[in-house]
Amino acid sequence: MAQSKNAVVTGGASGMGLEMARHIVERGGKVLIADMDRDALALAASDLGDAAFTFEADVSRESNVESMADEAFEKLGKVDLVFANAGLQFDAPLLEATPQEFDFQYGANVKGSWMTAKAFANRWIKRGEQGRICFTGSEHSLGFQHDGAGLYTGTKHAILGLADVMRREMPEAVGISVFCPGLVNTGFYASREKAGLEEDNEALKTGEKLMSRGMPAHKAAGAAVEGAMMGEWLIMTHAVAREGAKERWDEIDDAFQRQAPPGSDDANYKVTELKEQIESEGPPPR
């Protein structure tokens, strides 16, 4: 078993977030659970005991995120891991989705995750401490998995892109992971209610039935916690998700082979090399 760590889990009052918090406590660590649902936070605290602290927060609001980070260091003393896990999902074909649904999902899933990571990374750097941020991505981060979840898929592609750049911009002391689970047995499908939107009862019943056949949440969350503690960049749980990733890569590789094959002049336009060349030239003459 990995050594104990203190952690923050956003979206931690239910589902995989709660199970991530449980794994931290089971390993002897302390955890701050952040969530919008006050009642669920109270139940989570009662369930996990004295090692768990709670903070009511909407991660799409910067002031909430900054206050959450301050609270975490005050309550935990040292923060080792941050699971940027809070998120929403509303299934709808893209031509039927609404701007409100777009704003809610991108606000929580992308903006909230980015602001959470930024808040803790800046504090670790300022304090001269080490830490790791684990973003909750999805099998949808890797390639097409199924239709009907286009907005959600877009947010999870964005998470992978943000995290990939962030891990290269961070000092060595700040690590980055992306957790990419497939179908997990949680109540995640009820996101519309959490966002205050009208629920489609038939769609909700279908979604709940589907998710009930997913991987147990405790198992998936355990993979996230263990992977983050081990310093993994990508954390996978469902072998079937590889199919979407491989299909995406095969299409990318085919396009390169036909349209910009190896040996063409593309090497002349590599941005990183051009930036280094420009910097080496010094400032332009006045």
mmCIF file of C-alpha atoms in Angstrom, residues 1-193:
data_model
loop_
_atom_site.group_PDB
_atom_site.id
_atom_site.type_symbol
_atom_site.label_atom_id
_atom_site.label_comp_id
_atom_site.label_asym_id
_atom_site.label_seq_id
_atom_site.Cartn_x
_atom_site.Cartn_y
_atom_site.Cartn_z
ATOM 1 C CA MET A 1 0.000 0.000 0.000
ATOM 2 C CA ALA A 2 1.263 3.472 -0.910
ATOM 3 C CA GLN A 3 2.172 5.823 1.907
ATOM 4 C CA SER A 4 -0.480 8.115 3.354
ATOM 5 C CA LYS A 5 -1.132 11.418 1.610
ATOM 6 C CA ASN A 6 -3.359 14.404 2.284
ATOM 7 C CA ALA A 7 -5.671 15.273 -0.561
ATOM 8 C CA VAL A 8 -8.347 17.603 -1.872
ATOM 9 C CA VAL A 9 -11.174 16.116 -3.937
ATOM 10 C CA THR A 10 -13.571 18.379 -5.805
ATOM 11 C CA GLY A 11 -16.945 16.870 -6.576
ATOM 12 C CA GLY A 12 -16.102 14.691 -3.607
ATOM 13 C CA ALA A 13 -19.452 14.284 -1.870
ATOM 14 C CA SER A 14 -20.702 11.432 -4.059
ATOM 15 C CA GLY A 15 -19.746 8.971 -6.780
ATOM 16 C CA MET A 16 -16.110 8.522 -7.716
ATOM 17 C CA GLY A 17 -15.106 11.649 -5.808
ATOM 18 C CA LEU A 18 -16.401 10.219 -2.550
ATOM 19 C CA GLU A 19 -14.628 6.933 -3.266
ATOM 20 C CA MET A 20 -11.373 8.781 -3.996
ATOM 21 C CA ALA A 21 -11.727 10.462 -0.605
ATOM 22 C CA ARG A 22 -12.413 7.094 0.997
ATOM 23 C CA HIS A 23 -9.223 5.624 -0.488
ATOM 24 C CA ILE A 24 -7.200 8.548 0.880
ATOM 25 C CA VAL A 25 -8.633 8.018 4.379
ATOM 26 C CA GLU A 26 -8.139 4.235 4.157
ATOM 27 C CA ARG A 27 -4.466 4.884 3.389
ATOM 28 C CA GLY A 28 -4.116 6.967 6.538
ATOM 29 C CA GLY A 29 -4.376 10.423 4.977
ATOM 30 C CA LYS A 30 -6.639 13.402 5.540
ATOM 31 C CA VAL A 31 -8.949 14.806 2.908
ATOM 32 C CA LEU A 32 -10.835 17.999 2.130
ATOM 33 C CA ILE A 33 -13.979 17.263 0.146
ATOM 34 C CA ALA A 34 -15.376 20.137 -1.917
ATOM 35 C CA ASP A 35 -18.830 19.994 -3.476
ATOM 36 C CA MET A 36 -21.869 22.149 -4.279
ATOM 37 C CA ASP A 37 -24.268 19.813 -2.467
ATOM 38 C CA ARG A 38 -24.401 20.794 1.211
ATOM 39 C CA ASP A 39 -26.489 17.793 2.285
ATOM 40 C CA ALA A 40 -24.235 15.331 0.470
ATOM 41 C CA LEU A 41 -21.192 16.950 2.090
ATOM 42 C CA ALA A 42 -22.681 16.373 5.536
ATOM 43 C CA LEU A 43 -23.347 12.706 4.740
ATOM 44 C CA ALA A 44 -19.826 12.262 3.361
ATOM 45 C CA ALA A 45 -18.264 13.772 6.467
ATOM 46 C CA SER A 46 -20.321 11.498 8.697
ATOM 47 C CA ASP A 47 -19.332 8.504 6.573
ATOM 48 C CA LEU A 48 -15.585 9.187 6.492
ATOM 49 C CA GLY A 49 -15.078 10.445 10.042
ATOM 50 C CA ASP A 50 -12.566 12.803 11.603
ATOM 51 C CA ALA A 51 -10.024 12.529 8.788
ATOM 52 C CA ALA A 52 -12.414 14.258 6.366
ATOM 53 C CA PHE A 53 -13.162 17.963 6.143
ATOM 54 C CA THR A 54 -15.746 19.564 3.872
ATOM 55 C CA PHE A 55 -16.037 22.788 1.918
ATOM 56 C CA GLU A 56 -19.066 23.966 -0.035
ATOM 57 C CA ALA A 57 -17.868 25.282 -3.386
ATOM 58 C CA ASP A 58 -18.873 25.857 -6.979
ATOM 59 C CA VAL A 59 -15.610 25.292 -8.848
ATOM 60 C CA SER A 60 -16.771 27.396 -11.798
ATOM 61 C CA ARG A 61 -16.425 30.463 -9.510
ATOM 62 C CA GLU A 62 -12.879 31.688 -8.975
ATOM 63 C CA SER A 63 -13.584 33.116 -5.517
ATOM 64 C CA ASN A 64 -14.903 29.718 -4.374
ATOM 65 C CA VAL A 65 -11.818 27.948 -5.718
ATOM 66 C CA GLU A 66 -9.371 30.354 -4.079
ATOM 67 C CA SER A 67 -11.188 30.085 -0.742
ATOM 68 C CA MET A 68 -11.205 26.296 -1.059
ATOM 69 C CA ALA A 69 -7.431 26.245 -1.578
ATOM 70 C CA ASP A 70 -6.833 28.444 1.443
ATOM 71 C CA GLU A 71 -9.127 26.247 3.537
ATOM 72 C CA ALA A 72 -7.326 23.101 2.404
ATOM 73 C CA PHE A 73 -3.919 24.266 3.622
ATOM 74 C CA GLU A 74 -5.443 25.563 6.848
ATOM 75 C CA LYS A 75 -7.256 22.314 7.647
ATOM 76 C CA LEU A 76 -4.791 19.771 6.249
ATOM 77 C CA GLY A 77 -1.537 21.604 6.881
ATOM 78 C CA LYS A 78 0.137 19.918 3.920
ATOM 79 C CA VAL A 79 -1.625 19.107 0.657
ATOM 80 C CA ASP A 80 -0.022 16.330 -1.380
ATOM 81 C CA LEU A 81 -2.671 15.550 -3.992
ATOM 82 C CA VAL A 82 -5.505 17.443 -5.638
ATOM 83 C CA PHE A 83 -8.179 15.559 -7.566
ATOM 84 C CA ALA A 84 -9.843 18.052 -9.913
ATOM 85 C CA ASN A 85 -12.841 15.784 -10.240
ATOM 86 C CA ALA A 86 -15.948 18.013 -10.163
ATOM 87 C CA GLY A 87 -17.976 17.867 -13.346
ATOM 88 C CA LEU A 88 -21.350 17.732 -15.040
ATOM 89 C CA GLN A 89 -22.743 15.757 -17.974
ATOM 90 C CA PHE A 90 -25.910 16.411 -19.957
ATOM 91 C CA ASP A 91 -26.453 14.022 -22.844
ATOM 92 C CA ALA A 92 -28.020 15.451 -25.983
ATOM 93 C CA PRO A 93 -27.272 15.397 -29.725
ATOM 94 C CA LEU A 94 -25.190 18.461 -30.533
ATOM 95 C CA LEU A 95 -27.915 20.016 -32.677
ATOM 96 C CA GLU A 96 -30.324 19.817 -29.750
ATOM 97 C CA ALA A 97 -27.985 20.934 -26.938
ATOM 98 C CA THR A 98 -28.419 24.452 -25.572
ATOM 99 C CA PRO A 99 -25.948 27.266 -24.843
ATOM 100 C CA GLN A 100 -26.902 26.955 -21.175
ATOM 101 C CA GLU A 101 -25.923 23.279 -21.175
ATOM 102 C CA PHE A 102 -22.658 24.218 -22.904
ATOM 103 C CA ASP A 103 -21.860 26.899 -20.313
ATOM 104 C CA PHE A 104 -22.632 24.629 -17.344
ATOM 105 C CA GLN A 105 -20.486 21.738 -18.606
ATOM 106 C CA TYR A 106 -17.517 23.793 -19.784
ATOM 107 C CA GLY A 107 -17.732 25.971 -16.672
ATOM 108 C CA ALA A 108 -17.514 23.041 -14.259
ATOM 109 C CA ASN A 109 -15.506 20.503 -16.250
ATOM 110 C CA VAL A 110 -12.916 22.723 -17.909
ATOM 111 C CA LYS A 111 -12.818 26.154 -16.274
ATOM 112 C CA GLY A 112 -13.299 24.677 -12.806
ATOM 113 C CA SER A 113 -10.586 22.070 -13.266
ATOM 114 C CA TRP A 114 -8.151 24.630 -14.659
ATOM 115 C CA MET A 115 -8.795 27.107 -11.836
ATOM 116 C CA THR A 116 -8.452 24.353 -9.229
ATOM 117 C CA ALA A 117 -5.123 23.226 -10.665
ATOM 118 C CA LYS A 118 -3.882 26.794 -10.961
ATOM 119 C CA ALA A 119 -4.814 27.683 -7.376
ATOM 120 C CA PHE A 120 -2.965 24.749 -5.830
ATOM 121 C CA ALA A 121 0.038 24.813 -8.184
ATOM 122 C CA ASN A 122 0.657 28.481 -7.403
ATOM 123 C CA ARG A 123 0.491 27.796 -3.666
ATOM 124 C CA TRP A 124 2.867 24.826 -3.878
ATOM 125 C CA ILE A 125 5.360 26.884 -5.867
ATOM 126 C CA LYS A 126 5.116 29.826 -3.461
ATOM 127 C CA ARG A 127 5.537 27.530 -0.433
ATOM 128 C CA GLY A 128 8.391 25.547 -2.014
ATOM 129 C CA GLU A 129 6.408 22.304 -1.677
ATOM 130 C CA GLN A 130 5.686 19.334 -3.891
ATOM 131 C CA GLY A 131 2.272 18.186 -5.057
ATOM 132 C CA ARG A 132 0.376 16.433 -7.812
ATOM 133 C CA ILE A 133 -2.830 17.380 -9.581
ATOM 134 C CA CYS A 134 -4.976 14.588 -10.981
ATOM 135 C CA PHE A 135 -7.527 15.801 -13.503
ATOM 136 C CA THR A 136 -10.576 13.624 -14.052
ATOM 137 C CA GLY A 137 -10.708 13.159 -17.784
ATOM 138 C CA SER A 138 -12.607 10.291 -19.354
ATOM 139 C CA GLU A 139 -12.453 7.640 -22.008
ATOM 140 C CA HIS A 140 -13.953 10.511 -24.033
ATOM 141 C CA SER A 141 -10.592 12.321 -23.709
ATOM 142 C CA LEU A 142 -8.981 9.663 -25.878
ATOM 143 C CA GLY A 143 -11.271 9.416 -28.899
ATOM 144 C CA PHE A 144 -14.867 8.814 -29.940
ATOM 145 C CA GLN A 145 -16.655 6.399 -27.587
ATOM 146 C CA HIS A 146 -20.365 6.928 -28.288
ATOM 147 C CA ASP A 147 -22.703 9.589 -29.636
ATOM 148 C CA GLY A 148 -25.136 11.741 -27.663
ATOM 149 C CA ALA A 149 -22.483 13.259 -25.387
ATOM 150 C CA GLY A 150 -20.789 15.740 -27.694
ATOM 151 C CA LEU A 151 -20.504 18.645 -25.266
ATOM 152 C CA TYR A 152 -19.178 16.374 -22.516
ATOM 153 C CA THR A 153 -16.713 14.794 -24.951
ATOM 154 C CA GLY A 154 -15.482 18.251 -25.894
ATOM 155 C CA THR A 155 -14.833 19.113 -22.243
ATOM 156 C CA LYS A 156 -12.841 15.954 -21.713
ATOM 157 C CA HIS A 157 -10.713 16.569 -24.806
ATOM 158 C CA ALA A 158 -10.074 20.034 -23.380
ATOM 159 C CA ILE A 159 -9.004 18.554 -20.034
ATOM 160 C CA LEU A 160 -6.392 16.351 -21.721
ATOM 161 C CA GLY A 161 -5.055 19.287 -23.740
ATOM 162 C CA LEU A 162 -4.846 21.611 -20.732
ATOM 163 C CA ALA A 163 -3.151 18.967 -18.619
ATOM 164 C CA ASP A 164 -0.651 18.092 -21.354
ATOM 165 C CA VAL A 165 0.507 21.704 -21.609
ATOM 166 C CA MET A 166 0.428 22.220 -17.851
ATOM 167 C CA ARG A 167 2.699 19.261 -17.147
ATOM 168 C CA ARG A 168 5.327 20.800 -19.431
ATOM 169 C CA GLU A 169 4.983 24.289 -17.940
ATOM 170 C CA MET A 170 5.148 23.197 -14.309
ATOM 171 C CA PRO A 171 8.352 22.996 -12.259
ATOM 172 C CA GLU A 172 9.479 19.483 -11.455
ATOM 173 C CA ALA A 173 7.896 19.686 -7.997
ATOM 174 C CA VAL A 174 4.353 19.864 -9.430
ATOM 175 C CA GLY A 175 3.180 16.687 -11.129
ATOM 176 C CA ILE A 176 0.179 16.210 -13.414
ATOM 177 C CA SER A 177 -2.006 13.154 -14.026
ATOM 178 C CA VAL A 178 -5.140 12.593 -16.090
ATOM 179 C CA PHE A 179 -7.569 9.892 -14.995
ATOM 180 C CA CYS A 180 -9.476 8.465 -17.985
ATOM 181 C CA PRO A 181 -12.216 6.094 -16.750
ATOM 182 C CA GLY A 182 -14.911 4.486 -18.841
ATOM 183 C CA LEU A 183 -18.374 3.536 -17.621
ATOM 184 C CA VAL A 184 -18.535 3.627 -13.804
ATOM 185 C CA ASN A 185 -21.462 2.833 -11.520
ATOM 186 C CA THR A 186 -22.309 6.250 -10.039
ATOM 187 C CA GLY A 187 -25.213 8.697 -9.996
ATOM 188 C CA PHE A 188 -23.333 10.982 -12.372
ATOM 189 C CA TYR A 189 -26.108 10.815 -14.926
ATOM 190 C CA ALA A 190 -28.303 13.025 -12.714
ATOM 191 C CA SER A 191 -26.233 16.129 -13.494
ATOM 192 C CA ARG A 192 -29.153 18.134 -14.861
ATOM 193 C CA GLU A 193 -30.808 18.166 -11.450
#
